Amino acid sequence: RVHGDNFTCHQHVLVTGSLQLENMATPSSFSSKFLLSDEEMRALGVPEHAFAAFRQARYQRSFDVQSWATAPAVAKLTFPGESAVLSRAESVALLTTYQRRKGMETTTTRSQTAAEAQLVLDALALRLDALLSHGFPDGAMAKLGTRSAKDVPLYCEDWGNTEALFLEEIARLPVAARTEAAELRAFVIASTRAMRVTSGAEVLDLLSRSERVASDINRVLEYDESLFTTTIELRAWDAEIVSRPEYELRGFVHNKNLNALSSYFTFLFDPQLVAEAEAIAARVLATHALVAPHIPHESYVIDFWSSPDRTVVIELNPFHQKCGPANFSWRDDRELFLNGPFELRLTSAEPALNDAEGPLAMPSRFWQTRIAALRDPASPAA
């Protein structure tokens, strides 16, 4: 442990506790008004055998972009965007297109032929084109209201131009700087750039390849359409944010208190961020104080991007263990998440990259092989 005036270093994580927040009395458990009671679900006509799944789905949907990003105080600190509400037929068309790509035969695919699904998606693409025609000069990031399609460039080998973008990012590096860590950073940037869309057809091609999107749609189709609203969110593309992934941070909020903040990409190290640790904490805490009164939740996981020039709210996520804990642990840091005091953990050294469970395990096996081949053109995989 190396002690400084306001922080300590534990292996590769910098921890700062110099900024404190006032916390409410220690809670014994976490709850939310968005976790429906059995009585509330009965009143909605949900069968008892589906209570657990329905409760989880409604809680997740309560974090849709439209639930938090439209308040003026929040809107000016996040990405400009547009939203398209999907009909049930449009949701089914997206799901059946995904399932047919995977060779799946389900009740849903049997309810809509491939030709019928394509007609529905063609009309939806025109609607999305109209939204993209203004306010998106550099394109957009497209996602469901609940989750992005970030699994597509990671796991769909035939998607877009990820490899070309990766090579473009690598070409920016001096030869001496082409380390495995630098390659991983280049892949993060390239895989994000590969999700940039400029047309409705591109939006639907992306979303219809995503297991995450398909899972979220499939989860709610068994319920009456009046119980769920599914949206496609178009958020203005921001090249600066995409090009500096190490500036992304994940925060953990309970009772409106931001109790923990971490590097989002825990395997990316930037010494400049470590030097700016206290300034980063101050910026993010100040930004959170501005938006928290306008967020409908008391507890949530919130993602920021913060540079010396600006801090942006990227995303709001459910406060539960399925949400990645970054440099923290839901098991070991539960009390910190609930009660504070505020702690910042930044990746403060290059992590080991040769661990089978480490950062280089992030790309799929296909991309691990391709990256190795691009590094060594003489290898059999090249």
mmCIF file of C-alpha atoms in Angstrom, residues 21 68 134 148 190 214 283:
data_model
loop_
_atom_site.group_PDB
_atom_site.id
_atom_site.type_symbol
_atom_site.label_atom_id
_atom_site.label_comp_id
_atom_site.label_asym_id
_atom_site.label_seq_id
_atom_site.Cartn_x
_atom_site.Cartn_y
_atom_site.Cartn_z
ATOM 1 C CA LEU A 21 -21.260 12.930 1.414
ATOM 2 C CA TRP A 68 -34.815 10.014 -16.859
ATOM 3 C CA HIS A 134 -32.485 16.236 -38.162
ATOM 4 C CA SER A 148 -27.689 -1.221 -26.096
ATOM 5 C CA ALA A 190 -13.290 0.265 -32.794
ATOM 6 C CA ALA A 214 -33.878 -9.947 -28.393
ATOM 7 C CA ARG A 283 -16.723 17.131 -11.209
#
